[in-house]
């Protein structure tokens, strides 16, 4: 259940509610929002009736959470969650953009891309240090050395770092460097990794698995949330379908569908969703028009030389063009003229 407190509820009143919950063996979590304080108590209705809590001083309303995703559910929060990533609000009024190469390949490559990403006004740089690759013979990422380069890029260009944790063994290392930890599509149901991400103090970008339903994706988010990390961003990155013209199929409709079911921000990755540079901009536009809170896109200074995902990397000029177009679409939506 979600217990909504009155706007002027005192600390003592909040503590009294927590004590009643605790008496029934339930751990309540206090959530503060600009509107009011609420207490989230997953599965509390199994042990307590709402009418035990509702008459208590300072309580405004008790809302049952009927969804199986207790923490990810839109019913479980008084409003939409905004995840802060190094000063960038994901899920707020502004479109959040993360951009950079698929992987860190060298200092020169990373810095060249980071320079134009920063010049574009984008404040989050994406680049993998540990790469999950389909083939064990393909470029696996520069690992620890890449993490050092990402730290230098953050300092030099004042950019937040988005990078992937591929396994529990190297999670600590990635966590120290990242401002936003990516859990990749192939790891969406790696439950040990999800639980470790849930114990992190850093926000998590959870990609949808290529064959995952919306329900499975939200349960994966629930793994992270239920370990205590409430800063989860969902990312649609294309799913496997019968279409053969693109690497994956961008599931545009899952963006509004996810936003109806959850309070978490939802962003889109048109790069992995298409695998083709010429399809990235139109799909980025579609995702933003469908209500995505942000985009994560791959861009490279010389895609022909890229060690991974070159065919889908936007050229610098494409990247600037995409930003201009999606910002204009976002402005139309924000003006409420549709
Ligand atoms: C990536 O972001 O480079 C990546 C490997 O993404 P995904 O997990 O969506 O395939
Ligand atoms: Mn990639």
PDB file of C-alpha atoms in Angstrom, residues 1-4 29-31 38-42 63-67 69-81 222 225 230 260-264:
ATOM      1  CA  UNK A   1       0.000   0.000   0.000  1.00  0.00           C
ATOM      2  CA  UNK A   2       0.965   3.633  -0.480  1.00  0.00           C
ATOM      3  CA  UNK A   3       0.220   5.847   2.498  1.00  0.00           C
ATOM      4  CA  UNK A   4      -0.128   9.481   1.491  1.00  0.00           C
ATOM      5  CA  UNK A  29       9.943   3.469   3.102  1.00  0.00           C
ATOM      6  CA  UNK A  30       9.448   7.207   3.440  1.00  0.00           C
ATOM      7  CA  UNK A  31       9.357   8.990   0.066  1.00  0.00           C
ATOM      8  CA  UNK A  38       4.289   9.292   1.415  1.00  0.00           C
ATOM      9  CA  UNK A  39       5.160   5.912   2.887  1.00  0.00           C
ATOM     10  CA  UNK A  40       5.524   2.971   0.575  1.00  0.00           C
ATOM     11  CA  UNK A  41       4.783  -0.384   2.176  1.00  0.00           C
ATOM     12  CA  UNK A  42       4.876  -3.184  -0.419  1.00  0.00           C
ATOM     13  CA  UNK A  63      -3.926   3.687  -1.748  1.00  0.00           C
ATOM     14  CA  UNK A  64      -3.749  -0.050  -2.407  1.00  0.00           C
ATOM     15  CA  UNK A  65      -1.069  -1.102  -4.902  1.00  0.00           C
ATOM     16  CA  UNK A  66      -2.731  -3.751  -7.001  1.00  0.00           C
ATOM     17  CA  UNK A  67       0.103  -4.062  -9.513  1.00  0.00           C
ATOM     18  CA  UNK A  69       5.435  -4.400  -9.503  1.00  0.00           C
ATOM     19  CA  UNK A  70       5.064  -2.810  -6.107  1.00  0.00           C
ATOM     20  CA  UNK A  71       7.920  -0.336  -6.349  1.00  0.00           C
ATOM     21  CA  UNK A  72       7.986   0.273 -10.095  1.00  0.00           C
ATOM     22  CA  UNK A  73       4.229   0.728 -10.318  1.00  0.00           C
ATOM     23  CA  UNK A  74       2.765   4.143 -11.017  1.00  0.00           C
ATOM     24  CA  UNK A  75       0.470   3.481  -8.017  1.00  0.00           C
ATOM     25  CA  UNK A  76       3.506   3.211  -5.747  1.00  0.00           C
ATOM     26  CA  UNK A  77       4.594   6.846  -6.037  1.00  0.00           C
ATOM     27  CA  UNK A  78       2.767  10.130  -5.663  1.00  0.00           C
ATOM     28  CA  UNK A  79       4.150  11.483  -8.956  1.00  0.00           C
ATOM     29  CA  UNK A  80       6.685  10.736 -11.681  1.00  0.00           C
ATOM     30  CA  UNK A  81      10.238  10.002 -10.597  1.00  0.00           C
ATOM     31  CA  UNK A 222      11.747  -4.252  -9.361  1.00  0.00           C
ATOM     32  CA  UNK A 225      14.324  -1.033  -6.655  1.00  0.00           C
ATOM     33  CA  UNK A 230      15.189   4.009  -6.339  1.00  0.00           C
ATOM     34  CA  UNK A 260       1.326   4.378 -17.931  1.00  0.00           C
ATOM     35  CA  UNK A 261       2.405   1.473 -15.723  1.00  0.00           C
ATOM     36  CA  UNK A 262       5.403   3.006 -13.970  1.00  0.00           C
ATOM     37  CA  UNK A 263       6.557   6.270 -12.415  1.00  0.00           C
ATOM     38  CA  UNK A 264      10.116   5.665 -13.664  1.00  0.00           C
TER      39      UNK A 264
END
